PDB file of C-alpha atoms in Angstrom:
ATOM      1  CA  MET A   1       3.107 -18.233  -0.181  1.00 76.00           C
ATOM      2  CA  GLU A   2       6.841 -18.390  -1.025  1.00 90.00           C
ATOM      3  CA  ASN A   3       8.170 -16.164   2.187  1.00 93.00           C
ATOM      4  CA  ALA A   4       8.854 -18.108   4.763  1.00 96.00           C
ATOM      5  CA  SER A   5       8.662 -15.292   6.904  1.00 96.00           C
ATOM      6  CA  ALA A   6       4.931 -14.328   5.522  1.00 97.00           C
ATOM      7  CA  ARG A   7       3.893 -17.676   5.984  1.00 96.00           C
ATOM      8  CA  ASN A   8       4.722 -18.160   9.373  1.00 96.00           C
ATOM      9  CA  LEU A   9       3.171 -14.301  10.054  1.00 97.00           C
ATOM     10  CA  TRP A  10       0.159 -15.275   8.145  1.00 97.00           C
ATOM     11  CA  GLY A  11       0.032 -18.860  10.281  1.00 96.00           C
ATOM     12  CA  ASP A  12       0.236 -16.755  13.760  1.00 97.00           C
ATOM     13  CA  PHE A  13      -2.270 -14.570  12.788  1.00 97.00           C
ATOM     14  CA  LEU A  14      -4.863 -17.134  11.763  1.00 97.00           C
ATOM     15  CA  ASP A  15      -3.906 -18.698  14.996  1.00 96.00           C
ATOM     16  CA  ALA A  16      -4.877 -15.702  16.912  1.00 95.00           C
ATOM     17  CA  HIS A  17      -8.111 -14.764  14.584  1.00 95.00           C
ATOM     18  CA  LEU A  18      -9.672 -18.374  13.860  1.00 95.00           C
ATOM     19  CA  GLU A  19     -12.625 -16.424  11.994  1.00 95.00           C
ATOM     20  CA  PHE A  20     -10.202 -15.903   9.249  1.00 95.00           C
ATOM     21  CA  ALA A  21      -9.156 -19.592   8.832  1.00 93.00           C
ATOM     22  CA  SER A  22     -11.037 -20.211   5.196  1.00 94.00           C
ATOM     23  CA  GLU A  23      -9.432 -16.827   3.649  1.00 92.00           C
ATOM     24  CA  ASP A  24      -7.163 -17.289   0.805  1.00 92.00           C
ATOM     25  CA  ALA A  25      -3.310 -16.900   1.517  1.00 92.00           C
ATOM     26  CA  PRO A  26      -2.728 -13.061   1.296  1.00 97.00           C
ATOM     27  CA  LYS A  27      -0.446 -11.346  -1.238  1.00 96.00           C
ATOM     28  CA  VAL A  28       2.693 -10.195   0.268  1.00 97.00           C
ATOM     29  CA  ILE A  29       3.944  -6.957  -0.589  1.00 97.00           C
ATOM     30  CA  HIS A  30       6.118  -4.319   0.398  1.00 97.00           C
ATOM     31  CA  PHE A  31       5.869  -0.371  -0.011  1.00 97.00           C
ATOM     32  CA  CYS A  32       7.652   1.893  -2.208  1.00 95.00           C
ATOM     33  CA  ASP A  33      10.627   0.976  -5.163  1.00 95.00           C
ATOM     34  CA  ASN A  34      13.671   1.485  -2.647  1.00 95.00           C
ATOM     35  CA  GLU A  35      15.106  -0.054   0.706  1.00 97.00           C
ATOM     36  CA  LYS A  36      14.818   3.455   2.707  1.00 96.00           C
ATOM     37  CA  ASP A  37      11.220   3.887   2.059  1.00 96.00           C
ATOM     38  CA  ALA A  38       9.846   0.422   1.911  1.00 97.00           C
ATOM     39  CA  ASN A  39      11.213   0.040   5.710  1.00 98.00           C
ATOM     40  CA  THR A  40       9.986   3.253   6.549  1.00 97.00           C
ATOM     41  CA  CYS A  41       6.845   2.545   5.549  1.00 97.00           C
ATOM     42  CA  ALA A  42       6.521  -0.841   7.067  1.00 98.00           C
ATOM     43  CA  ASP A  43       7.164   0.758  10.424  1.00 98.00           C
ATOM     44  CA  LEU A  44       4.797   3.449   9.849  1.00 98.00           C
ATOM     45  CA  VAL A  45       1.965   0.839   9.244  1.00 98.00           C
ATOM     46  CA  CYS A  46       2.825  -1.238  12.224  1.00 98.00           C
ATOM     47  CA  LYS A  47       2.716   1.914  13.997  1.00 98.00           C
ATOM     48  CA  GLU A  48      -1.121   2.308  12.646  1.00 98.00           C
ATOM     49  CA  ILE A  49       0.400   6.144  11.529  1.00 98.00           C
ATOM     50  CA  LYS A  50       0.134   4.902   7.927  1.00 98.00           C
ATOM     51  CA  ARG A  51      -3.133   3.699   6.967  1.00 98.00           C
ATOM     52  CA  ALA A  52      -3.556   3.969   3.452  1.00 98.00           C
ATOM     53  CA  THR A  53      -1.682   3.718   0.325  1.00 98.00           C
ATOM     54  CA  SER A  54      -2.122   5.284  -3.527  1.00 97.00           C
ATOM     55  CA  HIS A  55      -1.476   3.362  -6.675  1.00 97.00           C
ATOM     56  CA  SER A  56      -1.833   4.793  -9.953  1.00 98.00           C
ATOM     57  CA  LEU A  57      -4.634   2.733 -12.166  1.00 98.00           C
ATOM     58  CA  LYS A  58      -2.524   3.353 -15.370  1.00 97.00           C
ATOM     59  CA  GLY A  59       0.316   1.465 -13.708  1.00 97.00           C
ATOM     60  CA  ILE A  60      -2.005  -1.209 -12.339  1.00 98.00           C
ATOM     61  CA  GLN A  61      -3.681  -1.795 -15.550  1.00 97.00           C
ATOM     62  CA  LEU A  62      -0.111  -1.619 -17.590  1.00 97.00           C
ATOM     63  CA  ARG A  63       1.088  -4.620 -14.874  1.00 96.00           C
ATOM     64  CA  ASN A  64      -2.111  -6.804 -15.845  1.00 97.00           C
ATOM     65  CA  GLU A  65      -2.722  -6.200 -12.034  1.00 96.00           C
ATOM     66  CA  LYS A  66      -6.334  -6.437 -10.157  1.00 95.00           C
ATOM     67  CA  LEU A  67      -7.445  -3.922  -8.313  1.00 97.00           C
ATOM     68  CA  PRO A  68      -7.576  -4.099  -5.219  1.00 97.00           C
ATOM     69  CA  LYS A  69     -10.827  -4.671  -2.993  1.00 97.00           C
ATOM     70  CA  ILE A  70     -12.427  -4.457   0.243  1.00 98.00           C
ATOM     71  CA  GLY A  71     -11.644  -7.133   2.390  1.00 97.00           C
ATOM     72  CA  ASP A  72      -8.539  -7.767   0.708  1.00 97.00           C
ATOM     73  CA  PHE A  73      -5.256  -8.944   3.092  1.00 98.00           C
ATOM     74  CA  TYR A  74      -1.961  -8.316   2.726  1.00 98.00           C
ATOM     75  CA  VAL A  75       1.190  -9.667   4.618  1.00 98.00           C
ATOM     76  CA  VAL A  76       3.390  -6.291   5.152  1.00 98.00           C
ATOM     77  CA  THR A  77       7.280  -6.786   4.902  1.00 98.00           C
ATOM     78  CA  ASP A  78      10.090  -4.723   4.759  1.00 98.00           C
ATOM     79  CA  TRP A  79      12.538  -4.426   1.641  1.00 97.00           C
ATOM     80  CA  LYS A  80      14.418  -7.548   2.299  1.00 97.00           C
ATOM     81  CA  GLY A  81      11.097  -9.687   2.842  1.00 97.00           C
ATOM     82  CA  THR A  82      11.007  -9.874   6.632  1.00 98.00           C
ATOM     83  CA  ALA A  83       7.158 -10.092   7.593  1.00 98.00           C
ATOM     84  CA  LYS A  84       5.944  -7.363   9.699  1.00 98.00           C
ATOM     85  CA  CYS A  85       2.203  -7.112   9.972  1.00 98.00           C
ATOM     86  CA  VAL A  86      -1.019  -8.088   8.264  1.00 98.00           C
ATOM     87  CA  ILE A  87      -3.247  -5.544   7.314  1.00 98.00           C
ATOM     88  CA  ARG A  88      -6.773  -5.329   5.568  1.00 98.00           C
ATOM     89  CA  THR A  89      -8.380  -3.272   3.024  1.00 98.00           C
ATOM     90  CA  THR A  90     -11.425  -1.474   4.278  1.00 98.00           C
ATOM     91  CA  SER A  91     -12.063   1.152   1.584  1.00 98.00           C
ATOM     92  CA  VAL A  92     -10.835   1.686  -2.353  1.00 98.00           C
ATOM     93  CA  LYS A  93     -11.848   5.116  -4.232  1.00 98.00           C
ATOM     94  CA  LEU A  94     -10.889   6.077  -7.723  1.00 98.00           C
ATOM     95  CA  VAL A  95      -9.628   9.748  -7.411  1.00 98.00           C
ATOM     96  CA  PRO A  96      -8.311  11.700  -9.887  1.00 98.00           C
ATOM     97  CA  TYR A  97      -4.323  12.839  -8.971  1.00 98.00           C
ATOM     98  CA  PHE A  98      -5.571  16.646  -8.742  1.00 98.00           C
ATOM     99  CA  ALA A  99      -8.577  15.888  -6.371  1.00 98.00           C
ATOM    100  CA  ILE A 100      -6.108  14.523  -3.753  1.00 97.00           C
ATOM    101  CA  ARG A 101      -6.454  16.448  -0.702  1.00 97.00           C
ATOM    102  CA  GLU A 102      -5.066  17.115   2.807  1.00 97.00           C
ATOM    103  CA  ASP A 103      -6.989  14.175   4.365  1.00 97.00           C
ATOM    104  CA  HIS A 104      -5.595  11.564   1.867  1.00 97.00           C
ATOM    105  CA  ALA A 105      -2.161  12.684   2.307  1.00 97.00           C
ATOM    106  CA  ARG A 106      -2.886  12.451   6.743  1.00 98.00           C
ATOM    107  CA  LEU A 107      -4.049   8.824   5.840  1.00 98.00           C
ATOM    108  CA  GLU A 108      -0.936   7.872   4.069  1.00 97.00           C
ATOM    109  CA  GLY A 109       1.197   9.342   7.242  1.00 97.00           C
ATOM    110  CA  GLU A 110       4.551   9.877   5.203  1.00 96.00           C
ATOM    111  CA  GLY A 111       6.925  12.447   5.941  1.00 96.00           C
ATOM    112  CA  ASP A 112       5.149  15.642   7.545  1.00 97.00           C
ATOM    113  CA  LYS A 113       1.760  14.393   6.454  1.00 97.00           C
ATOM    114  CA  SER A 114       0.853  17.155   4.120  1.00 97.00           C
ATOM    115  CA  LEU A 115      -0.726  17.551   0.901  1.00 98.00           C
ATOM    116  CA  SER A 116       2.832  18.853  -0.761  1.00 97.00           C
ATOM    117  CA  HIS A 117       4.673  16.161   0.426  1.00 97.00           C
ATOM    118  CA  TRP A 118       2.418  13.671  -0.420  1.00 98.00           C
ATOM    119  CA  LYS A 119       2.249  15.130  -4.084  1.00 97.00           C
ATOM    120  CA  LYS A 120       5.632  15.470  -4.409  1.00 97.00           C
ATOM    121  CA  THR A 121       6.817  11.910  -3.324  1.00 96.00           C
ATOM    122  CA  HIS A 122       4.042  10.353  -5.424  1.00 97.00           C
ATOM    123  CA  TRP A 123       4.499  12.432  -8.405  1.00 98.00           C
ATOM    124  CA  ASP A 124       8.111  11.262  -8.180  1.00 97.00           C
ATOM    125  CA  TYR A 125       7.047   7.340  -7.491  1.00 97.00           C
ATOM    126  CA  TYR A 126       4.691   7.535 -10.366  1.00 98.00           C
ATOM    127  CA  THR A 127       7.420   8.973 -12.891  1.00 98.00           C
ATOM    128  CA  ARG A 128       9.917   6.482 -12.086  1.00 97.00           C
ATOM    129  CA  GLU A 129       6.873   3.789 -12.344  1.00 97.00           C
ATOM    130  CA  LEU A 130       5.429   4.764 -15.552  1.00 98.00           C
ATOM    131  CA  SER A 131       8.404   5.494 -17.339  1.00 97.00           C
ATOM    132  CA  GLU A 132       8.996   1.603 -17.362  1.00 95.00           C
ATOM    133  CA  PHE A 133       6.257   1.439 -19.843  1.00 96.00           C
ATOM    134  CA  GLY A 134       7.089   4.520 -21.666  1.00 97.00           C
ATOM    135  CA  THR A 135       4.450   6.920 -20.374  1.00 97.00           C
ATOM    136  CA  GLN A 136       4.053   9.429 -17.499  1.00 97.00           C
ATOM    137  CA  PRO A 137       2.071  10.669 -15.056  1.00 98.00           C
ATOM    138  CA  THR A 138      -0.508  13.368 -15.516  1.00 98.00           C
ATOM    139  CA  GLU A 139      -2.615  15.790 -13.298  1.00 97.00           C
ATOM    140  CA  SER A 140      -5.788  13.987 -14.522  1.00 98.00           C
ATOM    141  CA  MET A 141      -4.517  10.371 -14.028  1.00 98.00           C
ATOM    142  CA  ILE A 142      -6.459   8.248 -11.633  1.00 98.00           C
ATOM    143  CA  VAL A 143      -5.347   7.101  -8.211  1.00 98.00           C
ATOM    144  CA  VAL A 144      -6.507   4.041  -6.578  1.00 98.00           C
ATOM    145  CA  PHE A 145      -6.734   5.442  -2.987  1.00 98.00           C
ATOM    146  CA  GLU A 146      -6.436   2.458  -0.705  1.00 98.00           C
ATOM    147  CA  ALA A 147      -7.195   2.649   2.937  1.00 98.00           C
ATOM    148  CA  PHE A 148      -6.485  -0.233   5.206  1.00 98.00           C
ATOM    149  CA  GLU A 149      -6.561  -1.243   9.002  1.00 98.00           C
ATOM    150  CA  MET A 150      -3.427  -3.113  10.727  1.00 98.00           C
ATOM    151  CA  LEU A 151      -5.006  -6.181  12.329  1.00 97.00           C
ATOM    152  CA  TYR A 152      -1.601  -8.213  13.501  1.00 98.00           C
ATOM    153  CA  LYS A 153       2.323  -7.703  14.434  1.00 97.00           C
ATOM    154  CA  LYS A 154       4.557  -9.588  16.015  1.00 83.00           C
TER     155      LYS A 154
END
C-alpha cells in the first residue's frame, strides 16, 4: 500500500480487529471524479449515510478491473488521499440502469437521496467515464450496485 495515511489507518483497524489480520491489504479508493464530490462522499461514508456505490459494468470491463465481491475491504480517502475510514462490501448486484429504484438511491445517500438525483448525477458521471473510451451510457447498461458497511474510522 503506497499511501502512508491509508497504511496507517489499515494498521490501526487491524490493531482493533485482530480477526482480520490475515486479510490482504485493501484497495485504497476515493469516490467520484472530482474533489468536491469525493470529499462529500467520504464524509457521508464516515457518517454511515452513504452505504452503497454504483459502477458501470462497461467502465469496469474497459479498465480491465475485477468486479467487487462480498468481503472486499477498502480504505476510503478524500480527494487528496487522506484516509478516512475502512469499509467492507456486503453485497454486489448487477442491475440494468433503467431498473435502479428509490431504495438504491437512498442507500447511496447522496444529495436529497431521491431517484431523480441519483439518475442525473450518475448519468453525468457515466457519460464522463465512458467518453474516455469513445462510448456512452445507455438505459439498458448494467450497473454494478455495491453495498458496504463502514467498519472503522479515526
